[in-house]
mmCIF file of C-alpha atoms and ligand atoms in Angstrom:
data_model
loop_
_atom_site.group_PDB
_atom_site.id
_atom_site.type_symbol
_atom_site.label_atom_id
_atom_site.label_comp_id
_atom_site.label_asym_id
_atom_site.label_seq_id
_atom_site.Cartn_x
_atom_site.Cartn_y
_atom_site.Cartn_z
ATOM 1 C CA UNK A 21 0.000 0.000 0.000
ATOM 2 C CA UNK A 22 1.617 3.339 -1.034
ATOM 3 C CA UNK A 23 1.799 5.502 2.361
ATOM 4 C CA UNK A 24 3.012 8.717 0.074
ATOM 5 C CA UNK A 25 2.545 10.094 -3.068
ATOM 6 C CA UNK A 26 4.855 12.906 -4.855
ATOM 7 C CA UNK A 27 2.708 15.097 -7.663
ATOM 8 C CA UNK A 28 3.128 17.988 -9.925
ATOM 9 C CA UNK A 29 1.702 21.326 -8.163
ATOM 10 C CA UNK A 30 -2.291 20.592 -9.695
ATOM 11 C CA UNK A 31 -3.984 23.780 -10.886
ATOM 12 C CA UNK A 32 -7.810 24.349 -10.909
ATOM 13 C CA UNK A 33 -9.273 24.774 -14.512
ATOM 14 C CA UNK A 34 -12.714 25.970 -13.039
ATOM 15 C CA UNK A 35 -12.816 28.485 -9.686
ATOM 16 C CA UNK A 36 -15.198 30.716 -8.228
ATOM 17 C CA UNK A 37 -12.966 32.936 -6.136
ATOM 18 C CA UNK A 38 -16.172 35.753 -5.652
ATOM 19 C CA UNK A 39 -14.941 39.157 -5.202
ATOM 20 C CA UNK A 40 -14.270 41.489 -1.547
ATOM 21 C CA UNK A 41 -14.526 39.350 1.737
ATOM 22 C CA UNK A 42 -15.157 36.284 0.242
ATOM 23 C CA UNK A 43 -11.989 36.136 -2.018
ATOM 24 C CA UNK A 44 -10.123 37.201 0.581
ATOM 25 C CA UNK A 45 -11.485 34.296 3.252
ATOM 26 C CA UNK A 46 -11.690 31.614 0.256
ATOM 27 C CA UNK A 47 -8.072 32.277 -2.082
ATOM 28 C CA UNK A 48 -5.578 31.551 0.778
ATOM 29 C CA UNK A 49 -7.402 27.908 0.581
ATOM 30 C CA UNK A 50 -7.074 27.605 -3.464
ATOM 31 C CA UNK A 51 -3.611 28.940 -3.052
ATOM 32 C CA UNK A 52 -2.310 26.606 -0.699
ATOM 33 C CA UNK A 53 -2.796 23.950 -2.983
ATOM 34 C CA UNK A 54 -3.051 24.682 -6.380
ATOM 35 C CA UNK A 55 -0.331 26.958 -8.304
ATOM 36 C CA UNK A 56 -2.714 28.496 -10.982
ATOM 37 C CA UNK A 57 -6.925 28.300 -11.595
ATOM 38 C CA UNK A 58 -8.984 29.399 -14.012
ATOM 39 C CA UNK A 59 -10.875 32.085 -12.527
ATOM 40 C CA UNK A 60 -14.691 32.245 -13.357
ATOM 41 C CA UNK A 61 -16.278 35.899 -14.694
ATOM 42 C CA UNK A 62 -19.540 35.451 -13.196
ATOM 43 C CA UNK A 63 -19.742 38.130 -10.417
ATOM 44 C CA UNK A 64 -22.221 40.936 -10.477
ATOM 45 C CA UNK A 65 -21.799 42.915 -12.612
ATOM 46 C CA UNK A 66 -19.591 40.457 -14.924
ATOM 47 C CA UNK A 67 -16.192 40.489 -15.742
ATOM 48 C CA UNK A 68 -16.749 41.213 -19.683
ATOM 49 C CA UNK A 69 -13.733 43.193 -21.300
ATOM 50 C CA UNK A 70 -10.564 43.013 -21.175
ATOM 51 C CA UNK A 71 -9.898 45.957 -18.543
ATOM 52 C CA UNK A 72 -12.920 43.963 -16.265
ATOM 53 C CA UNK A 73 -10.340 41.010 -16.345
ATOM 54 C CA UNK A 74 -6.899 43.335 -15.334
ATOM 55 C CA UNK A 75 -8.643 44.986 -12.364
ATOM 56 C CA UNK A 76 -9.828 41.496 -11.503
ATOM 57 C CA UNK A 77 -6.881 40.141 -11.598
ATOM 58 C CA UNK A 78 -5.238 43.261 -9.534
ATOM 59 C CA UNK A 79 -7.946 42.166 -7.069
ATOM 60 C CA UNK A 80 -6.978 39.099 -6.764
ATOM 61 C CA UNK A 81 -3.713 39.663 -6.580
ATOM 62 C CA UNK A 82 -4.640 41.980 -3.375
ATOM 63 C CA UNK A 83 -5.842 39.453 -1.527
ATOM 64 C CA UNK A 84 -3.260 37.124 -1.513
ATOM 65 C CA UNK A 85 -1.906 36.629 1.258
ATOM 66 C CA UNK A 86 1.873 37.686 1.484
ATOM 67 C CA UNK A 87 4.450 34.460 0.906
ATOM 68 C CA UNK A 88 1.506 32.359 -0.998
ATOM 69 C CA UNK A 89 2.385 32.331 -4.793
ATOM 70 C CA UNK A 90 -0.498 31.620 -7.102
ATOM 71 C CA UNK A 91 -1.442 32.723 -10.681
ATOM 72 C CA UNK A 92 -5.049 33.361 -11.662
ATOM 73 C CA UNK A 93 -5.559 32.619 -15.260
ATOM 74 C CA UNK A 94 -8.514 35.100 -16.217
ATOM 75 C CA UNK A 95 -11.874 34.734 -18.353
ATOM 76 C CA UNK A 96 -13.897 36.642 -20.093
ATOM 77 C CA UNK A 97 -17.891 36.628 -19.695
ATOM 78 C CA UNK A 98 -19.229 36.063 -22.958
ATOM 79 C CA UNK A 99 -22.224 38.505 -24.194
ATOM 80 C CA UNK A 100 -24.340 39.439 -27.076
ATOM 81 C CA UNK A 101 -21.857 42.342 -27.251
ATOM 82 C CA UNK A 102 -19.100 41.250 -26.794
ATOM 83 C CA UNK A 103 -16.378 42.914 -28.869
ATOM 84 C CA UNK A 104 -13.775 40.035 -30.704
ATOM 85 C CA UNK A 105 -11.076 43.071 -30.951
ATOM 86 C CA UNK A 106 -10.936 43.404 -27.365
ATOM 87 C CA UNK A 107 -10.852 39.304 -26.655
ATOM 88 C CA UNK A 108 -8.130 38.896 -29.288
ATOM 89 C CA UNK A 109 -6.087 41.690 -27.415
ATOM 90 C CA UNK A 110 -7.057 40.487 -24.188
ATOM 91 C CA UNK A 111 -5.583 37.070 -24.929
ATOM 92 C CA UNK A 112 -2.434 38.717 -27.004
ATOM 93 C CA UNK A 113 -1.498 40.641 -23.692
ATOM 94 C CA UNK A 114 -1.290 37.208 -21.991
ATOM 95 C CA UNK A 115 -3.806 38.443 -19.374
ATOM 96 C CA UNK A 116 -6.883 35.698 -20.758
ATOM 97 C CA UNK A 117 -7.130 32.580 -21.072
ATOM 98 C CA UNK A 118 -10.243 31.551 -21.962
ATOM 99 C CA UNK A 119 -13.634 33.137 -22.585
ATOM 100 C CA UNK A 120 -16.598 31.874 -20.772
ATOM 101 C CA UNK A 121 -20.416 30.817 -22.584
ATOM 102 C CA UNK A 122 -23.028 30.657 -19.913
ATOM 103 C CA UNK A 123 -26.367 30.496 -21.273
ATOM 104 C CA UNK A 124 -28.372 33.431 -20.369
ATOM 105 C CA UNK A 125 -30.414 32.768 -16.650
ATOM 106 C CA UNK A 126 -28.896 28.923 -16.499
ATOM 107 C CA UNK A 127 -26.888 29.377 -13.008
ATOM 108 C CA UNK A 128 -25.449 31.881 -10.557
ATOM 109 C CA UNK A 129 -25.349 35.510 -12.082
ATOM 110 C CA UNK A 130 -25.779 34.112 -15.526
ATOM 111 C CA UNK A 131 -28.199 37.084 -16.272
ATOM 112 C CA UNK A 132 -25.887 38.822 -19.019
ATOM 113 C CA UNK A 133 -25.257 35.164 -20.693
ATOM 114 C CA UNK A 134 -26.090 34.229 -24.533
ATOM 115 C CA UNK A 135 -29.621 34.061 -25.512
ATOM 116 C CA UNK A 136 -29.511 34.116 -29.022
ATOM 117 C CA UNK A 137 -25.975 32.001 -30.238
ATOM 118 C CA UNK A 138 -25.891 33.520 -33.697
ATOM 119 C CA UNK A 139 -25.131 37.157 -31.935
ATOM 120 C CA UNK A 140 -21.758 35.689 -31.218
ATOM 121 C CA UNK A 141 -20.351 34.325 -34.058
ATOM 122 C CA UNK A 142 -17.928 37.062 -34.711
ATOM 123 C CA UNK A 143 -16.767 36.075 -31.131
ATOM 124 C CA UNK A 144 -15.914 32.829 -31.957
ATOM 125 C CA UNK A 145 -15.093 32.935 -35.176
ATOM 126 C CA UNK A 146 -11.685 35.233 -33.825
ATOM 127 C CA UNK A 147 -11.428 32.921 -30.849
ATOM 128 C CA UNK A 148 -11.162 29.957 -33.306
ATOM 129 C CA UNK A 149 -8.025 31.824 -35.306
ATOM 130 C CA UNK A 150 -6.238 33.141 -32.222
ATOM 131 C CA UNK A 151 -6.442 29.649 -30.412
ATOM 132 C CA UNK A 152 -8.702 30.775 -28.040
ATOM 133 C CA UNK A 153 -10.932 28.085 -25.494
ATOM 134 C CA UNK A 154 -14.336 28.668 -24.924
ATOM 135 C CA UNK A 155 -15.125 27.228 -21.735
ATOM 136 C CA UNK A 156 -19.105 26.110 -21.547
ATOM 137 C CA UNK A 157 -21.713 25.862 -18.540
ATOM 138 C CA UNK A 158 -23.451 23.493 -21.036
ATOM 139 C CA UNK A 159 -26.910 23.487 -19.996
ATOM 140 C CA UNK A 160 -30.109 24.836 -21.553
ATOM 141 C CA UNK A 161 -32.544 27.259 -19.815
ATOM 142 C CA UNK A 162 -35.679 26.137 -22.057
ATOM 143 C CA UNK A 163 -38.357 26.050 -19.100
ATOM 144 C CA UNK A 164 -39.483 22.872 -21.008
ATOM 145 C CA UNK A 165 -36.801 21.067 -20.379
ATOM 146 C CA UNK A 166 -36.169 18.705 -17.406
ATOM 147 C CA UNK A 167 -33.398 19.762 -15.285
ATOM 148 C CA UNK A 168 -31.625 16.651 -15.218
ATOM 149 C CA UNK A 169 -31.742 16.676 -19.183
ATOM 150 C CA UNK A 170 -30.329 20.325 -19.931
ATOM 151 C CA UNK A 171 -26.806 19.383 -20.224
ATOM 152 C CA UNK A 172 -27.919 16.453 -22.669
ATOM 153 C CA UNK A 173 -30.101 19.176 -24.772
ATOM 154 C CA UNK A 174 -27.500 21.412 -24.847
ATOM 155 C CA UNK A 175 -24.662 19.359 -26.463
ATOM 156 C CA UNK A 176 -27.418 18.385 -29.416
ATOM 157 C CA UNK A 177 -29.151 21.709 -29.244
ATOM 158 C CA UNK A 178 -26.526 24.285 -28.996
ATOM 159 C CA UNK A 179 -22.749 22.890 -28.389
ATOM 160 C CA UNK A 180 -22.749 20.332 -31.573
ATOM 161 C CA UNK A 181 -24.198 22.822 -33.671
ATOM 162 C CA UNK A 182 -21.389 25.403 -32.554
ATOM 163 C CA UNK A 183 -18.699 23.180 -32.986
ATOM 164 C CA UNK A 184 -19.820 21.960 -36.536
ATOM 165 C CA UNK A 185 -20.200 25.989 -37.644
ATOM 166 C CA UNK A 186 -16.594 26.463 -35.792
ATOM 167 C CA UNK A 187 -14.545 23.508 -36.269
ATOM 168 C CA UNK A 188 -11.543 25.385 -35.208
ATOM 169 C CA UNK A 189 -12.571 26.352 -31.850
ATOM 170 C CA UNK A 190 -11.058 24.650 -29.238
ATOM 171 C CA UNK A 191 -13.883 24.421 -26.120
ATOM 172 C CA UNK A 192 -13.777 22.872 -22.736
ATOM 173 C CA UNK A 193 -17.374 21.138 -21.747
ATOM 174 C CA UNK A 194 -17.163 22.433 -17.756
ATOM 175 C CA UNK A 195 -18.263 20.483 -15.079
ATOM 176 C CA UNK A 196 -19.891 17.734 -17.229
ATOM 177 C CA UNK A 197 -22.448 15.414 -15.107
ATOM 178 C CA UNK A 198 -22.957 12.718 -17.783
ATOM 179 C CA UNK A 199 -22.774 9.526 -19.827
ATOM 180 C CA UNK A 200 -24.040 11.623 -22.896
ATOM 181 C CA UNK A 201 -21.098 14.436 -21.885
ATOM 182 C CA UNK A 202 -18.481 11.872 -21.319
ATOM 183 C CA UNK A 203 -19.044 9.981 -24.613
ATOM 184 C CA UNK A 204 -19.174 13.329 -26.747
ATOM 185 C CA UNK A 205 -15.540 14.176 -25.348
ATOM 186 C CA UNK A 206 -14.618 11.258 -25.833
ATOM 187 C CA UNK A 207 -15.370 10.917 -29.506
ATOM 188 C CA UNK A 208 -14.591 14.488 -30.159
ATOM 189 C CA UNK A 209 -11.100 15.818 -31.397
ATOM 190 C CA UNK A 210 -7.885 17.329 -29.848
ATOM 191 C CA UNK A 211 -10.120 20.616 -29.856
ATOM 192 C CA UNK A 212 -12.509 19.410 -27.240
ATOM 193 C CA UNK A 213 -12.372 18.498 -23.323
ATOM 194 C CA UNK A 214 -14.252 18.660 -20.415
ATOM 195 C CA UNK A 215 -13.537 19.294 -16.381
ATOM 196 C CA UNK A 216 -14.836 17.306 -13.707
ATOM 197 C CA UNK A 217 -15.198 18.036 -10.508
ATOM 198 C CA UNK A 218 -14.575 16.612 -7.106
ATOM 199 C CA UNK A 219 -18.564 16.820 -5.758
ATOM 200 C CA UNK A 220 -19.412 14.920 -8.835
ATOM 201 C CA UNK A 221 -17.594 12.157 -8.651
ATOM 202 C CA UNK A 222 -18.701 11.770 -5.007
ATOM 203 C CA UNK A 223 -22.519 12.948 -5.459
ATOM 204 C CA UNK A 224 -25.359 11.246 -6.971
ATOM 205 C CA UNK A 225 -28.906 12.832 -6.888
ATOM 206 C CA UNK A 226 -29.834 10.813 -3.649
ATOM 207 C CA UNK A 227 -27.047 12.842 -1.706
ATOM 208 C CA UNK A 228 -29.464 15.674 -2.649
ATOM 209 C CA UNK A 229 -32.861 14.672 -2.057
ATOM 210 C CA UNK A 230 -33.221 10.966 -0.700
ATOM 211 C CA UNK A 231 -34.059 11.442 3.070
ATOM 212 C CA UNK A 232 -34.526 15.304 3.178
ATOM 213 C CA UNK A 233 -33.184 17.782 1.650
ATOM 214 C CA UNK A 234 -29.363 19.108 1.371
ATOM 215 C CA UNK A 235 -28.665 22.125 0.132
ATOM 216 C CA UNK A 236 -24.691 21.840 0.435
ATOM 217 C CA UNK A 237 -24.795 19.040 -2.359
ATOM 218 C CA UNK A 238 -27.048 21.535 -4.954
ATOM 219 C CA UNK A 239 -24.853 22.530 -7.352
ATOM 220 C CA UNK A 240 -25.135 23.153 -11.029
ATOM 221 C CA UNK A 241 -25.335 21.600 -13.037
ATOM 222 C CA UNK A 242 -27.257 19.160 -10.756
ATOM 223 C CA UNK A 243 -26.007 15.852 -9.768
ATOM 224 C CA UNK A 244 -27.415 13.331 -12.188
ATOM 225 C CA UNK A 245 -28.307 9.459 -11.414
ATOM 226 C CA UNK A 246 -25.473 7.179 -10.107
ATOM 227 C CA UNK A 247 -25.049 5.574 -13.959
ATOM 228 C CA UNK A 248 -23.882 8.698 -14.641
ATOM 229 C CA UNK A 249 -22.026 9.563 -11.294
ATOM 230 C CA UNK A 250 -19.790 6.509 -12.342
ATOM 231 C CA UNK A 251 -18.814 6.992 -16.134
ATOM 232 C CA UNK A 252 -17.474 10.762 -14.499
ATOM 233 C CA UNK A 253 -15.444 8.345 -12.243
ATOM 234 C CA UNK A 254 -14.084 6.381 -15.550
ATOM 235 C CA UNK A 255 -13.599 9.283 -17.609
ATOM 236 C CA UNK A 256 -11.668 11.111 -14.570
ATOM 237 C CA UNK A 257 -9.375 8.108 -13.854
ATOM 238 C CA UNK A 258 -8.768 6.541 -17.401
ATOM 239 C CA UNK A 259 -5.962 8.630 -18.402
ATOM 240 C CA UNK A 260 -7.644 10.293 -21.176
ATOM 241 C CA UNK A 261 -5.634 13.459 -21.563
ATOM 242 C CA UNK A 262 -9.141 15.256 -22.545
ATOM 243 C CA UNK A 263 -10.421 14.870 -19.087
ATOM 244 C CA UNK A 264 -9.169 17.171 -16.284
ATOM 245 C CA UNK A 265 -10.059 18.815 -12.850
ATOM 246 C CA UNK A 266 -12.086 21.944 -12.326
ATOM 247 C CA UNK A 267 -13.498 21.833 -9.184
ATOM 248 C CA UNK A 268 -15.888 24.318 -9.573
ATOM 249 C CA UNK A 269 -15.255 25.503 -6.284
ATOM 250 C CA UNK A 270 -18.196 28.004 -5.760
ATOM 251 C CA UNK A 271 -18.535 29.755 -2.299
ATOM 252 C CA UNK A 272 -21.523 30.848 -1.313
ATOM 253 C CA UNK A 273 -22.674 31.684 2.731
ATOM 254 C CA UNK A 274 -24.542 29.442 4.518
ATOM 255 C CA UNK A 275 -27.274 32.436 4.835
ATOM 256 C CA UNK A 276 -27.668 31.915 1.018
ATOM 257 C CA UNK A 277 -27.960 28.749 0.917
ATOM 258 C CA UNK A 278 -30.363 27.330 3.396
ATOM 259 C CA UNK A 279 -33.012 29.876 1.645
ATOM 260 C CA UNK A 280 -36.584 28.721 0.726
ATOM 261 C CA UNK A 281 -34.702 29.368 -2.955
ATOM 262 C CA UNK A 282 -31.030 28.833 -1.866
ATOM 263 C CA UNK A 283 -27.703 29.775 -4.365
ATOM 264 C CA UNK A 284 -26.063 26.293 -6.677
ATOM 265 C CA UNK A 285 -22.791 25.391 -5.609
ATOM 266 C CA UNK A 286 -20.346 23.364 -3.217
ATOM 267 C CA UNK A 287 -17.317 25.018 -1.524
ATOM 268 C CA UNK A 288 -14.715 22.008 -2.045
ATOM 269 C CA UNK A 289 -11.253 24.312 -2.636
ATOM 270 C CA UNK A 290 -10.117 23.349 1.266
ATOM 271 C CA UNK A 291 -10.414 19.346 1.256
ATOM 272 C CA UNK A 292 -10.537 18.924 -2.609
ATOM 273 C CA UNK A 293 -7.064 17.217 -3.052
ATOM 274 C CA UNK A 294 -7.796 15.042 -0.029
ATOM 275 C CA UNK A 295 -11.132 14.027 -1.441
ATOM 276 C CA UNK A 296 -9.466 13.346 -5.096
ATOM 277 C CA UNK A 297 -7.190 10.978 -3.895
ATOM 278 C CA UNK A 298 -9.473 8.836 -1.920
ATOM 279 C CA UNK A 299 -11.301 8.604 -5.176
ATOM 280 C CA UNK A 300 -8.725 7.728 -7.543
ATOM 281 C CA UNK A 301 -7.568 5.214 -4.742
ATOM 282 C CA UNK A 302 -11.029 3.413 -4.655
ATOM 283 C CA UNK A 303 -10.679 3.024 -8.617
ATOM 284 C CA UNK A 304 -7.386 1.825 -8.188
ATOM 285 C CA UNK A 305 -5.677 4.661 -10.281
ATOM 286 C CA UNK A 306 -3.429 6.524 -8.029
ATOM 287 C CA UNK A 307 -1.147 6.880 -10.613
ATOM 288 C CA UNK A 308 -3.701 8.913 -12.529
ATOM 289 C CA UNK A 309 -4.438 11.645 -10.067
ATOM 290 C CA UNK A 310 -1.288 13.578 -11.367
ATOM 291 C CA UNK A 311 -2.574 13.698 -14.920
ATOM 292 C CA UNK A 312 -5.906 14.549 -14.050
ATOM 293 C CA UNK A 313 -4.951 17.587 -11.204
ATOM 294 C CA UNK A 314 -1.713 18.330 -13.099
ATOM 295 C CA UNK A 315 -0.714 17.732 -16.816
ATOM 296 C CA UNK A 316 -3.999 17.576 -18.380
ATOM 297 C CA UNK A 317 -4.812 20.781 -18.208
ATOM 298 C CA UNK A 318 -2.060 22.914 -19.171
ATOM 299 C CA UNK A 319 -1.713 20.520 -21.775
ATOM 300 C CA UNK A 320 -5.111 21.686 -23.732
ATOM 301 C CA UNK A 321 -4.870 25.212 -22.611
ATOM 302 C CA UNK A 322 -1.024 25.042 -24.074
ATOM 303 C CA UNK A 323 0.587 26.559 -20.898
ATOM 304 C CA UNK A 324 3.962 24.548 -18.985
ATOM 305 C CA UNK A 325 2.950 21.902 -16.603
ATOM 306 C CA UNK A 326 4.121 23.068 -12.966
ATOM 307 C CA UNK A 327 7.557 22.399 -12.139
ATOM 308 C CA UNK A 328 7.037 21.852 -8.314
ATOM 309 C CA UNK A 329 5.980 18.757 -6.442
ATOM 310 C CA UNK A 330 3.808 18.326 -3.398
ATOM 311 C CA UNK A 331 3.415 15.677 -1.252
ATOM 312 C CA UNK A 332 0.193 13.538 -0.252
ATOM 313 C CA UNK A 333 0.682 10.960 2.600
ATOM 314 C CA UNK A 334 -1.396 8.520 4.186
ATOM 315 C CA UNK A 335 -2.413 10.723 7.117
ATOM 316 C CA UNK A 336 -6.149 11.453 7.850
ATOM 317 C CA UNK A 337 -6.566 14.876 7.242
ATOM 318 C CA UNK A 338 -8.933 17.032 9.335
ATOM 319 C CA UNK A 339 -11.302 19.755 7.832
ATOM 320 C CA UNK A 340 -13.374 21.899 9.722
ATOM 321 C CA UNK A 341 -16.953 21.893 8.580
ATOM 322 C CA UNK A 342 -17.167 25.411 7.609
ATOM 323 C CA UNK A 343 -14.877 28.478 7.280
ATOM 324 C CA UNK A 344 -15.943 31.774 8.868
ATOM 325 C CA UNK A 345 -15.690 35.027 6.288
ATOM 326 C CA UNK A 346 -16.671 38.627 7.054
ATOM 327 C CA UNK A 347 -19.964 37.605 5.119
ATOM 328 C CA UNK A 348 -20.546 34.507 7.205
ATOM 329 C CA UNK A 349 -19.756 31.060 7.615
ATOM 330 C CA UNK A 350 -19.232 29.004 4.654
ATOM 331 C CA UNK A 351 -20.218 25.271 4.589
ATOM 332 C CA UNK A 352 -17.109 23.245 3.147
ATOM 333 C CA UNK A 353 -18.613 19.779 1.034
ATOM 334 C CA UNK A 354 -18.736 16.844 3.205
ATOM 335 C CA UNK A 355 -17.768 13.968 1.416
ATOM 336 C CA UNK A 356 -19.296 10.990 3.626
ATOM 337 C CA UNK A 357 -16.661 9.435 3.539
ATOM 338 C CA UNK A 358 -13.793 8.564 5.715
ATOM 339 C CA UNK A 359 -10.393 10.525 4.252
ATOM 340 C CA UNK A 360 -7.130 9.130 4.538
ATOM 341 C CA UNK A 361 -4.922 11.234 2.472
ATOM 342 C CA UNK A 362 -3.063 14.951 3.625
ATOM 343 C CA UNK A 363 -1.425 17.257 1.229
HETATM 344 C C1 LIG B 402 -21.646 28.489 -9.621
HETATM 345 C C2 LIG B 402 -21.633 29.753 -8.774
HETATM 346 O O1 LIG B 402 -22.131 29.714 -7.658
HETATM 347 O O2 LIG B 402 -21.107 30.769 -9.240
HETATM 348 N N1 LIG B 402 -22.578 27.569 -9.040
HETATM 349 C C3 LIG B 402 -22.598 26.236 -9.184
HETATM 350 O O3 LIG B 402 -23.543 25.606 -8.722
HETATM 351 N N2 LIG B 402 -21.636 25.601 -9.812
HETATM 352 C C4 LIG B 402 -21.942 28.808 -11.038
HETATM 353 C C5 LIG B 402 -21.697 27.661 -11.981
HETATM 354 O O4 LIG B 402 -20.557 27.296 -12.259
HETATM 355 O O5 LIG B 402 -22.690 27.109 -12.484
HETATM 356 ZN ZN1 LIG B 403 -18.747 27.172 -11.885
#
């Protein structure tokens, strides 16, 4: 039985790092761990141009506490205005790294998403010549369709469709919750890949709703049936270099949460690594965590692979079960599970 395991420094390719207080109680726990993440644009308003993204970033960098290094890799927020000059000079200054589609209404300040796709074809089309990833919430918002079937819908409806009209655009599927999305990556081309994240591959619907109902474990896109729960597990640990981590770390305070209409999202950044390898160990692929936490993803979004190792041994960590923030506390996810690995 392996007692320690040595790992590339993982990054996040999917973060909700919020903005005031809350960055600055939730980025010391991203930064102790991961060496870059891909920062999500969805705070209010959105982080849209490229100046949005710099003072972002200069926020960001504020908050960090002194002697923690750590490199947020920005986004854009994709809208029906969005001008392709400024994303193509955005990404040329090295500042972006991907632009982000969310679906007008389909999750947390998703307000200013995409309604109508065809308004951003000039968008893409410059975004498929410069190299540029789109990163997707894949889900539709069509009231008519069942929430566990959006993300489905949305590859037919709207992502296949995109990626026939762009065939150059490279696109990550984020936080995929499917068979169906697991099967399209994997029968897609070097231009596509998807994150996964830790609550999924721990969370089936039940955890949600069998016996009462939990409001740390609703997320979006929802936790789907356990069929599903366990081709995530597959795709995570099979060594397909088109799979990677994105934990989709999303903060939000216990106050808005446990609402008659509570906010989507799990705040895994503290105990994700801990929870990851207990996974991968109960598939029997230790020796696929580093590819999924750390090559994978700089590999698509063409940036070096960390030089620096970290540790995990066979110690039991010990999490508390929330963190306190000037907002409030903040519920960390509980994994049921006994943990048995420490970074
Ligand atoms: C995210 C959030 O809170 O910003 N929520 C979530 O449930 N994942 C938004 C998102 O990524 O959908
Ligand atoms: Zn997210």
């Amino acid at each position: 039985m392996n007692q320690s395991l040595t790992i590339r420094r993982p990054d996040d390719w999917h973060l909700h790092l919020r903005d005031g207080e809350l960055l600055r109680a939730v980025l010391p726990h991203t930064a102790a761990h991961f060496a870059r993440a891909i920062i999500m644009p969805n705070l209010v308003p959105p982080v849209v141009t490229g100046a949005d993204a710099a003072a972002y970033r200069d926020r960001i960098m504020a908050a960090l506490p002194e002697g923690m290094v750590f490199e947020p890799l920005m986004t854009l927020y994709l809208t029906e205005e969005t001008d392709p000059e400024d994303v193509a000079a955005a990404q040329a200054s090295g500042l972006v790294k991907a632009v982000k589609l969310y679906p007008a209404g389909a999750t947390t300040n998703s307000a200013s998403g995409v309604t109508d796709f065809d308004r951003v074809t000039g968008v893409l089309e410059k975004m498929a010549d410069i190299g540029l990833p789109l990163c997707t919430h894949g889900e539709v918002t069509d009231p008519s369709v069942d929430i566990f079937d959006r993300e489905a819908v949305f590859i037919d409806r709207v992502l296949d469709p995109i990626r026939k009209r762009h065939p150059g655009l490279r696109v990550v599927m984020e936080h995929i919750t499917t068979s169906d999305a697991v099967d399209y990556v994997r029968e897609g081309n070097e231009n596509l890949a998807a994150t996964i994240t830790t609550h999924h591959l721990v969370i089936n619907r039940n955890h949600i709703l069998a016996g009462g109902i939990r409001p740390h474990y609703y997320c979006l896109p929802v936790a789907k049936r356990e069929r599903h729960r366990l081709a995530l597990r597959a795709a995570a640990t099979s060594g397909n270099a088109r799979f990677f981590l994105g934990t989709d770390s999303a903060p939000h305070t216990d106050a808005n949460k446990l609402l008659p209409c509570g906010c989507a999202g799990c705040f895994t950044a503290p105990n994700t690594l801990s929870i990851l390898a207990e996974v991968f160990e109960q598939e029997g692929a230790l020796d696929q965590l580093e590819g999924f936490t750390s090559i994978n993803g700089p590999h698509f979004y063409r940036l070096p692979v960390n030089e620096e190792r970290v540790a995990l041994t066979r110690t039991p960590p010990s999490f508390p079960d929330h963190i306190e923030t000037e907002e409030g506390p903040v519920t960390l996810f509980d994994p049921q599970m006994p943990l048995n690995w420490s970074l």
